[in-house]
Amino acid sequence: MAGEITLQQLMQTPVITKVVSRIKTPLSLFQNFFGMNPGGAASQNVSGRHLGWDIFDKTRLIAEGRAPGTGPATVQRKSVGHVSAVAYRAHEKITLLHEEIFRTRPLGQQFGVVDLNGQNYVNQQIAYLTQRFRNSREFMISRMLRGGFGVKQTGESWIPVELDAGTFNVDFNVPAAHKGQLVMGSGGSGLISANWNLAGTDIIGDVLNINKAFERLHGRPLRHIFINSTMFQHLLGNTGLKNVGGTAYRIFDSLNARQMKSAEGIPDSGFDVVFRGLPLQTFHVYDGVLNVDKTTDSDTTANTSLFVPDDVAIFLPEPSNDWVGWINASEYVKENVMDAGRQVFGFHSWSTNTIDPAGVELKMLDNGLPVLYVPKCLAYGTVTGF
């Protein structure tokens, strides 16, 4: 019969030591880097779900001279632009029946210990659901750096997927010249001069040319470059970086582990590097992954998607909310039938009691979108495999 156990199993003394997870809780590196985590410095609240911003550029033009005794030259008014967007709405719930969690043992503790209300189990489920929302933000921010992401519509659900893999795309208007080999106004030739996995490639020259292009295009200096461990290995063997840094010294000026830990206290496997040959740019080595467009966490190999692919380097200025940020949109929420309702911004969570059968619904909501005010501030470069 179902649920029966053998006498041997009955006589054994089970020892429960802890609750374990076979995968580390994903980090929120990009949210922390840009200040886009809930309540972060780069966040801004707007009422409603429709948002936008005006564009009024500064000028590099020079005032015209006029001969003595003549009137002023007529200058055309500066044109004004506008960008409109609609916030992404993530909304999920988990239903927990009291029948299933009432008088159960707490996860990770011994048989015989009773958690009357199942609070330990509820807390684990809250943490699980919260992490899904963190992952959602992290995915959108990371794909903003690539120029956009797709949304696949399945019934009433909108699932974030890779660009061009869904029903429609969320496009951040990153110019085509800021992708691939980074033409970026260079006259037709890419600023990535050759594959970075070749020892003789002038990586220093490429980085300096990208910095020069940044000055011409928007005026903000290049300060941060995201790569993964595969690319870092290639940089260690680069002849130019070795020679400029001095062959008698190590190739980098500093290499520091990032002071970030997962919810379990596991340190980030990535690190930040400043090369002697490029002292003004920090290389962020990051191997983080997410399961994109999947319904299970069991696949931890081929179908996990790297935030920074093997053949890519992402070039950025210093984060600042004058060129990038997060907008928290809003909607009205009633947390129970007696609630008059209130407007909530960005991420919000609450619970609702259910009857027949008795239980509770854990609900979470996040209205928001990363915004790229100045798309030319980033460059998503293909640095190998072309």
GROMACS .gro file of C-alpha atoms in nm:
model
  386
    1MET     CA    1   0.000   0.000   0.000
    2ALA     CA    2   0.109   0.355  -0.064
    3GLY     CA    3   0.297   0.508   0.226
    4GLU     CA    4   0.398   0.178   0.389
    5ILE     CA    5   0.761   0.128   0.497
    6THR     CA    6   0.957  -0.184   0.585
    7LEU     CA    7   1.036  -0.292   0.941
    8GLN     CA    8   1.403  -0.219   0.876
    9GLN     CA    9   1.319   0.135   0.772
   10LEU     CA   10   1.097   0.174   1.077
   11MET     CA   11   1.372   0.063   1.316
   12GLN     CA   12   1.637   0.290   1.164
   13THR     CA   13   1.715   0.619   1.338
   14PRO     CA   14   1.700   0.891   1.073
   15VAL     CA   15   1.943   1.179   1.127
   16ILE     CA   16   1.863   1.503   0.944
   17THR     CA   17   2.159   1.739   0.939
   18LYS     CA   18   2.058   2.037   0.725
   19VAL     CA   19   1.878   2.171   0.421
   20VAL     CA   20   2.101   2.169   0.114
   21SER     CA   21   2.075   2.319  -0.232
   22ARG     CA   22   2.254   2.152  -0.521
   23ILE     CA   23   2.302   2.488  -0.692
   24LYS     CA   24   2.413   2.822  -0.550
   25THR     CA   25   2.160   3.102  -0.536
   26PRO     CA   26   2.237   3.320  -0.840
   27LEU     CA   27   2.400   3.652  -0.760
   28SER     CA   28   2.261   3.993  -0.851
   29LEU     CA   29   2.587   4.133  -0.986
   30PHE     CA   30   2.444   4.360  -1.254
   31GLN     CA   31   2.171   4.490  -1.021
   32ASN     CA   32   2.433   4.582  -0.762
   33PHE     CA   33   2.674   4.721  -1.023
   34PHE     CA   34   2.417   4.961  -1.166
   35GLY     CA   35   2.224   5.023  -0.842
   36MET     CA   36   1.907   4.869  -0.989
   37ASN     CA   37   1.815   4.635  -0.704
   38PRO     CA   38   1.488   4.723  -0.520
   39GLY     CA   39   1.549   5.056  -0.349
   40GLY     CA   40   1.880   5.103  -0.533
   41ALA     CA   41   2.033   5.440  -0.613
   42ALA     CA   42   1.950   5.414  -0.984
   43SER     CA   43   1.580   5.343  -0.922
   44GLN     CA   44   1.304   5.593  -0.992
   45ASN     CA   45   0.931   5.562  -0.924
   46VAL     CA   46   0.667   5.657  -1.178
   47SER     CA   47   0.291   5.631  -1.144
   48GLY     CA   48   0.136   5.383  -1.384
   49ARG     CA   49   0.303   5.146  -1.625
   50HIS     CA   50   0.367   5.379  -1.919
   51LEU     CA   51   0.688   5.575  -1.897
   52GLY     CA   52   0.909   5.798  -2.107
   53TRP     CA   53   1.177   6.064  -2.109
   54ASP     CA   54   1.268   6.367  -2.318
   55ILE     CA   55   1.598   6.418  -2.495
   56PHE     CA   56   1.764   6.759  -2.511
   57ASP     CA   57   2.128   6.717  -2.611
   58LYS     CA   58   2.414   6.948  -2.518
   59THR     CA   59   2.610   7.096  -2.809
   60ARG     CA   60   2.963   7.089  -2.947
   61LEU     CA   61   2.891   7.358  -3.205
   62ILE     CA   62   3.081   7.687  -3.205
   63ALA     CA   63   2.917   8.029  -3.194
   64GLU     CA   64   2.939   8.221  -3.522
   65GLY     CA   65   3.133   8.546  -3.548
   66ARG     CA   66   2.978   8.861  -3.699
   67ALA     CA   67   3.129   9.177  -3.838
   68PRO     CA   68   3.111   9.492  -3.621
   69GLY     CA   69   2.789   9.679  -3.667
   70THR     CA   70   2.591   9.376  -3.781
   71GLY     CA   71   2.313   9.192  -3.603
   72PRO     CA   72   2.329   8.845  -3.454
   73ALA     CA   73   2.326   8.531  -3.661
   74THR     CA   74   2.004   8.332  -3.640
   75VAL     CA   75   2.042   7.990  -3.484
   76GLN     CA   76   1.783   7.718  -3.521
   77ARG     CA   77   1.623   7.603  -3.201
   78LYS     CA   78   1.763   7.280  -3.059
   79SER     CA   79   1.543   6.985  -3.149
   80VAL     CA   80   1.381   6.787  -2.869
   81GLY     CA   81   1.337   6.409  -2.872
   82HIS     CA   82   1.121   6.171  -2.671
   83VAL     CA   83   1.135   5.799  -2.589
   84SER     CA   84   0.834   5.598  -2.471
   85ALA     CA   85   0.827   5.257  -2.305
   86VAL     CA   86   0.598   5.024  -2.112
   87ALA     CA   87   0.717   4.855  -1.793
   88TYR     CA   88   0.748   4.479  -1.768
   89ARG     CA   89   0.503   4.322  -1.521
   90ALA     CA   90   0.611   4.007  -1.337
   91HIS     CA   91   0.339   3.853  -1.120
   92GLU     CA   92   0.349   3.507  -0.958
   93LYS     CA   93   0.201   3.319  -0.666
   94ILE     CA   94   0.256   2.994  -0.476
   95THR     CA   95  -0.040   2.818  -0.311
   96LEU     CA   96   0.032   2.637   0.016
   97LEU     CA   97  -0.239   2.423   0.173
   98HIS     CA   98  -0.248   2.409   0.553
   99GLU     CA   99  -0.323   2.038   0.526
  100GLU     CA  100   0.020   1.985   0.367
  101ILE     CA  101   0.227   2.199   0.602
  102PHE     CA  102   0.040   2.178   0.935
  103ARG     CA  103   0.232   1.993   1.207
  104THR     CA  104   0.523   1.901   0.982
  105ARG     CA  105   0.885   1.892   1.092
  106PRO     CA  106   1.095   2.196   0.996
  107LEU     CA  107   1.317   2.140   0.693
  108GLY     CA  108   1.665   2.035   0.800
  109GLN     CA  109   1.563   1.929   1.154
  110GLN     CA  110   1.507   1.593   1.316
  111PHE     CA  111   1.195   1.380   1.309
  112GLY     CA  112   0.996   1.443   1.623
  113VAL     CA  113   1.038   1.822   1.605
  114VAL     CA  114   0.707   1.976   1.499
  115ASP     CA  115   0.651   2.310   1.327
  116LEU     CA  116   0.283   2.364   1.406
  117ASN     CA  117   0.221   2.625   1.137
  118GLY     CA  118   0.480   2.509   0.884
  119GLN     CA  119   0.650   2.849   0.906
  120ASN     CA  120   0.992   2.707   0.825
  121TYR     CA  121   0.861   2.559   0.500
  122VAL     CA  122   0.674   2.880   0.418
  123ASN     CA  123   0.991   3.086   0.462
  124GLN     CA  124   1.176   2.858   0.221
  125GLN     CA  125   0.904   2.905  -0.038
  126ILE     CA  126   0.908   3.283   0.009
  127ALA     CA  127   1.284   3.287  -0.047
  128TYR     CA  128   1.240   3.072  -0.359
  129LEU     CA  129   0.976   3.299  -0.509
  130THR     CA  130   1.172   3.614  -0.423
  131GLN     CA  131   1.478   3.477  -0.599
  132ARG     CA  132   1.277   3.422  -0.918
  133PHE     CA  133   1.201   3.795  -0.920
  134ARG     CA  134   1.567   3.883  -0.859
  135ASN     CA  135   1.660   3.656  -1.147
  136SER     CA  136   1.403   3.830  -1.367
  137ARG     CA  137   1.559   4.170  -1.303
  138GLU     CA  138   1.910   4.033  -1.351
  139PHE     CA  139   1.812   3.880  -1.685
  140MET     CA  140   1.658   4.201  -1.818
  141ILE     CA  141   1.957   4.413  -1.713
  142SER     CA  142   2.207   4.169  -1.862
  143ARG     CA  143   2.014   4.157  -2.191
  144MET     CA  144   1.988   4.534  -2.198
  145LEU     CA  145   2.367   4.522  -2.237
  146ARG     CA  146   2.316   4.310  -2.550
  147GLY     CA  147   2.057   4.548  -2.693
  148GLY     CA  148   1.736   4.378  -2.581
  149PHE     CA  149   1.549   4.059  -2.504
  150GLY     CA  150   1.247   3.872  -2.630
  151VAL     CA  151   0.912   3.802  -2.464
  152LYS     CA  152   0.729   3.480  -2.548
  153GLN     CA  153   0.354   3.490  -2.500
  154THR     CA  154   0.199   3.163  -2.382
  155GLY     CA  155  -0.166   3.208  -2.288
  156GLU     CA  156  -0.172   3.479  -2.021
  157SER     CA  157   0.198   3.436  -1.941
  158TRP     CA  158   0.477   3.649  -2.085
  159ILE     CA  159   0.809   3.470  -2.054
  160PRO     CA  160   1.141   3.658  -2.094
  161VAL     CA  161   1.361   3.485  -2.353
  162GLU     CA  162   1.661   3.568  -2.567
  163LEU     CA  163   1.635   3.836  -2.834
  164ASP     CA  164   1.435   3.723  -3.141
  165ALA     CA  165   1.327   3.400  -2.963
  166GLY     CA  166   0.984   3.523  -2.848
  167THR     CA  167   0.659   3.674  -2.967
  168PHE     CA  168   0.805   4.025  -2.964
  169ASN     CA  169   1.126   4.202  -2.863
  170VAL     CA  170   1.207   4.467  -2.604
  171ASP     CA  171   1.455   4.683  -2.796
  172PHE     CA  172   1.687   4.925  -2.612
  173ASN     CA  173   1.791   5.096  -2.937
  174VAL     CA  174   2.160   5.009  -2.913
  175PRO     CA  175   2.306   5.101  -3.254
  176ALA     CA  176   2.421   4.813  -3.474
  177ALA     CA  177   2.765   4.976  -3.486
  178HIS     CA  178   2.795   4.917  -3.110
  179LYS     CA  179   2.768   4.540  -3.155
  180GLY     CA  180   2.993   4.286  -3.323
  181GLN     CA  181   3.335   4.426  -3.411
  182LEU     CA  182   3.228   4.778  -3.307
  183VAL     CA  183   3.242   5.000  -3.611
  184MET     CA  184   3.124   5.297  -3.400
  185GLY     CA  185   3.201   5.574  -3.648
  186SER     CA  186   3.547   5.440  -3.732
  187GLY     CA  187   3.502   5.470  -4.109
  188GLY     CA  188   3.385   5.115  -4.174
  189SER     CA  189   3.651   4.908  -3.998
  190GLY     CA  190   3.579   4.754  -3.660
  191LEU     CA  191   3.757   4.878  -3.348
  192ILE     CA  192   3.812   4.511  -3.254
  193SER     CA  193   4.109   4.476  -3.486
  194ALA     CA  194   4.162   4.099  -3.453
  195ASN     CA  195   4.061   3.800  -3.241
  196TRP     CA  196   4.154   3.853  -2.878
  197ASN     CA  197   4.246   3.487  -2.838
  198LEU     CA  198   4.556   3.550  -3.053
  199ALA     CA  199   4.865   3.647  -2.853
  200GLY     CA  200   4.971   3.911  -3.105
  201THR     CA  201   4.640   4.104  -3.114
  202ASP     CA  202   4.678   4.468  -3.012
  203ILE     CA  203   4.424   4.454  -2.728
  204ILE     CA  204   4.561   4.771  -2.570
  205GLY     CA  205   4.511   4.956  -2.897
  206ASP     CA  206   4.157   4.820  -2.932
  207VAL     CA  207   4.060   4.934  -2.582
  208LEU     CA  208   4.214   5.278  -2.631
  209ASN     CA  209   4.032   5.317  -2.964
  210ILE     CA  210   3.701   5.227  -2.798
  211ASN     CA  211   3.773   5.483  -2.527
  212LYS     CA  212   3.845   5.738  -2.800
  213ALA     CA  213   3.517   5.650  -2.973
  214PHE     CA  214   3.329   5.690  -2.643
  215GLU     CA  215   3.467   6.044  -2.611
  216ARG     CA  216   3.352   6.128  -2.962
  217LEU     CA  217   3.008   5.967  -2.931
  218HIS     CA  218   2.898   6.074  -2.583
  219GLY     CA  219   3.196   6.202  -2.384
  220ARG     CA  220   3.200   5.944  -2.104
  221PRO     CA  221   3.530   5.756  -2.062
  222LEU     CA  222   3.552   5.377  -2.086
  223ARG     CA  223   3.602   5.239  -1.735
  224HIS     CA  224   3.455   4.886  -1.714
  225ILE     CA  225   3.487   4.574  -1.932
  226PHE     CA  226   3.293   4.254  -1.857
  227ILE     CA  227   3.439   3.922  -1.976
  228ASN     CA  228   3.427   3.561  -1.856
  229SER     CA  229   3.704   3.324  -1.750
  230THR     CA  230   3.764   3.191  -2.100
  231MET     CA  231   3.846   3.538  -2.229
  232PHE     CA  232   4.057   3.616  -1.922
  233GLN     CA  233   4.282   3.322  -2.006
  234HIS     CA  234   4.341   3.471  -2.351
  235LEU     CA  235   4.429   3.809  -2.202
  236LEU     CA  236   4.688   3.652  -1.975
  237GLY     CA  237   4.874   3.530  -2.283
  238ASN     CA  238   4.855   3.857  -2.477
  239THR     CA  239   5.199   3.978  -2.584
  240GLY     CA  240   5.113   4.347  -2.577
  241LEU     CA  241   4.973   4.338  -2.224
  242LYS     CA  242   5.283   4.151  -2.110
  243ASN     CA  243   5.530   4.389  -2.277
  244VAL     CA  244   5.369   4.714  -2.163
  245GLY     CA  245   5.325   4.582  -1.811
  246GLY     CA  246   5.690   4.476  -1.796
  247THR     CA  247   5.798   4.118  -1.857
  248ALA     CA  248   5.970   4.104  -1.518
  249TYR     CA  249   5.636   4.166  -1.341
  250ARG     CA  250   5.301   3.995  -1.338
  251ILE     CA  251   5.073   4.108  -1.619
  252PHE     CA  252   4.810   4.260  -1.391
  253ASP     CA  253   4.840   4.538  -1.136
  254SER     CA  254   4.562   4.401  -0.915
  255LEU     CA  255   4.336   4.096  -0.902
  256ASN     CA  256   4.070   4.098  -0.633
  257ALA     CA  257   3.788   3.859  -0.554
  258ARG     CA  258   3.455   4.038  -0.553
  259GLN     CA  259   3.313   4.076  -0.205
  260MET     CA  260   2.980   3.923  -0.294
  261LYS     CA  261   2.822   3.611  -0.148
  262SER     CA  262   2.513   3.411  -0.229
  263ALA     CA  263   2.226   3.369   0.014
  264GLU     CA  264   2.404   3.058   0.142
  265GLY     CA  265   2.725   3.249   0.205
  266ILE     CA  266   2.908   3.103  -0.097
  267PRO     CA  267   3.156   3.358  -0.240
  268ASP     CA  268   3.129   3.481  -0.596
  269SER     CA  269   3.359   3.281  -0.824
  270GLY     CA  270   3.440   3.595  -1.023
  271PHE     CA  271   3.700   3.866  -0.969
  272ASP     CA  272   3.805   4.213  -1.085
  273VAL     CA  273   4.135   4.273  -1.265
  274VAL     CA  274   4.333   4.584  -1.356
  275PHE     CA  275   4.611   4.517  -1.607
  276ARG     CA  276   4.937   4.711  -1.588
  277GLY     CA  277   4.901   4.796  -1.956
  278LEU     CA  278   4.546   4.934  -1.908
  279PRO     CA  279   4.543   5.093  -1.563
  280LEU     CA  280   4.224   5.297  -1.613
  281GLN     CA  281   3.996   5.008  -1.711
  282THR     CA  282   3.870   4.739  -1.474
  283PHE     CA  283   3.801   4.395  -1.623
  284HIS     CA  284   3.517   4.218  -1.443
  285VAL     CA  285   3.549   3.840  -1.486
  286TYR     CA  286   3.203   3.686  -1.445
  287ASP     CA  287   3.086   3.330  -1.518
  288GLY     CA  288   2.732   3.365  -1.380
  289VAL     CA  289   2.444   3.179  -1.548
  290LEU     CA  290   2.066   3.158  -1.551
  291ASN     CA  291   1.827   2.899  -1.690
  292VAL     CA  292   1.651   3.096  -1.962
  293ASP     CA  293   1.311   2.980  -2.092
  294LYS     CA  294   1.317   2.667  -1.872
  295THR     CA  295   1.067   2.523  -1.627
  296THR     CA  296   1.314   2.326  -1.411
  297ASP     CA  297   1.646   2.385  -1.238
  298SER     CA  298   1.764   2.028  -1.300
  299ASP     CA  299   1.961   2.122  -1.612
  300THR     CA  300   2.289   2.276  -1.496
  301THR     CA  301   2.501   2.222  -1.807
  302ALA     CA  302   2.420   2.282  -2.172
  303ASN     CA  303   2.104   2.486  -2.131
  304THR     CA  304   2.230   2.734  -1.877
  305SER     CA  305   2.291   3.073  -2.034
  306LEU     CA  306   2.604   3.271  -1.952
  307PHE     CA  307   2.554   3.637  -1.868
  308VAL     CA  308   2.879   3.708  -2.055
  309PRO     CA  309   2.940   3.462  -2.345
  310ASP     CA  310   3.286   3.324  -2.423
  311ASP     CA  311   3.343   3.539  -2.732
  312VAL     CA  312   3.216   3.870  -2.593
  313ALA     CA  313   3.346   4.173  -2.403
  314ILE     CA  314   3.104   4.439  -2.276
  315PHE     CA  315   3.244   4.793  -2.262
  316LEU     CA  316   3.087   5.051  -2.029
  317PRO     CA  317   3.147   5.392  -1.870
  318GLU     CA  318   3.118   5.440  -1.495
  319PRO     CA  319   2.758   5.360  -1.392
  320SER     CA  320   2.552   5.675  -1.352
  321ASN     CA  321   2.179   5.741  -1.362
  322ASP     CA  322   2.237   6.009  -1.626
  323TRP     CA  323   2.276   5.733  -1.888
  324VAL     CA  324   2.124   5.419  -1.735
  325GLY     CA  325   1.873   5.337  -1.462
  326TRP     CA  326   1.573   5.139  -1.343
  327ILE     CA  327   1.217   5.272  -1.343
  328ASN     CA  328   0.970   5.128  -1.093
  329ALA     CA  329   0.621   5.142  -1.237
  330SER     CA  330   0.309   5.107  -1.022
  331GLU     CA  331  -0.033   4.953  -0.993
  332TYR     CA  332  -0.309   4.932  -0.731
  333VAL     CA  333  -0.315   4.627  -0.506
  334LYS     CA  334  -0.583   4.498  -0.267
  335GLU     CA  335  -0.428   4.247  -0.028
  336ASN     CA  336  -0.762   4.121   0.107
  337VAL     CA  337  -1.133   4.180   0.054
  338MET     CA  338  -1.145   4.446   0.328
  339ASP     CA  339  -0.847   4.638   0.190
  340ALA     CA  340  -0.932   4.971   0.027
  341GLY     CA  341  -0.638   4.926  -0.210
  342ARG     CA  342  -0.316   5.121  -0.249
  343GLN     CA  343  -0.062   5.206  -0.512
  344VAL     CA  344   0.262   5.006  -0.493
  345PHE     CA  345   0.582   5.073  -0.687
  346GLY     CA  346   0.823   4.817  -0.827
  347PHE     CA  347   0.861   4.499  -0.625
  348HIS     CA  348   0.587   4.415  -0.374
  349SER     CA  349   0.486   4.097  -0.190
  350TRP     CA  350   0.190   3.991   0.025
  351SER     CA  351  -0.014   3.684   0.122
  352THR     CA  352  -0.382   3.600   0.088
  353ASN     CA  353  -0.575   3.343   0.291
  354THR     CA  354  -0.779   3.086   0.098
  355ILE     CA  355  -1.067   2.858   0.200
  356ASP     CA  356  -1.201   2.524   0.075
  357PRO     CA  357  -0.935   2.397   0.120
  358ALA     CA  358  -0.769   2.612   0.384
  359GLY     CA  359  -0.438   2.757   0.279
  360VAL     CA  360  -0.242   3.066   0.190
  361GLU     CA  361  -0.127   3.218  -0.139
  362LEU     CA  362   0.213   3.384  -0.143
  363LYS     CA  363   0.200   3.659  -0.407
  364MET     CA  364   0.470   3.878  -0.555
  365LEU     CA  365   0.461   4.156  -0.811
  366ASP     CA  366   0.727   4.361  -0.986
  367ASN     CA  367   0.649   4.643  -1.228
  368GLY     CA  368   0.959   4.791  -1.381
  369LEU     CA  369   1.212   4.810  -1.660
  370PRO     CA  370   1.582   4.890  -1.698
  371VAL     CA  371   1.618   5.201  -1.912
  372LEU     CA  372   1.909   5.297  -2.132
  373TYR     CA  373   1.888   5.674  -2.163
  374VAL     CA  374   2.203   5.693  -2.378
  375PRO     CA  375   2.228   5.372  -2.583
  376LYS     CA  376   2.565   5.473  -2.729
  377CYS     CA  377   2.720   5.445  -2.383
  378LEU     CA  378   2.759   5.069  -2.415
  379ALA     CA  379   2.937   4.848  -2.664
  380TYR     CA  380   2.870   4.474  -2.687
  381GLY     CA  381   3.177   4.355  -2.871
  382THR     CA  382   3.245   4.021  -3.036
  383VAL     CA  383   3.616   3.977  -2.966
  384THR     CA  384   3.677   3.621  -3.088
  385GLY     CA  385   3.535   3.392  -3.356
  386PHE     CA  386   3.504   3.638  -3.643
   0.00000   0.00000   0.00000
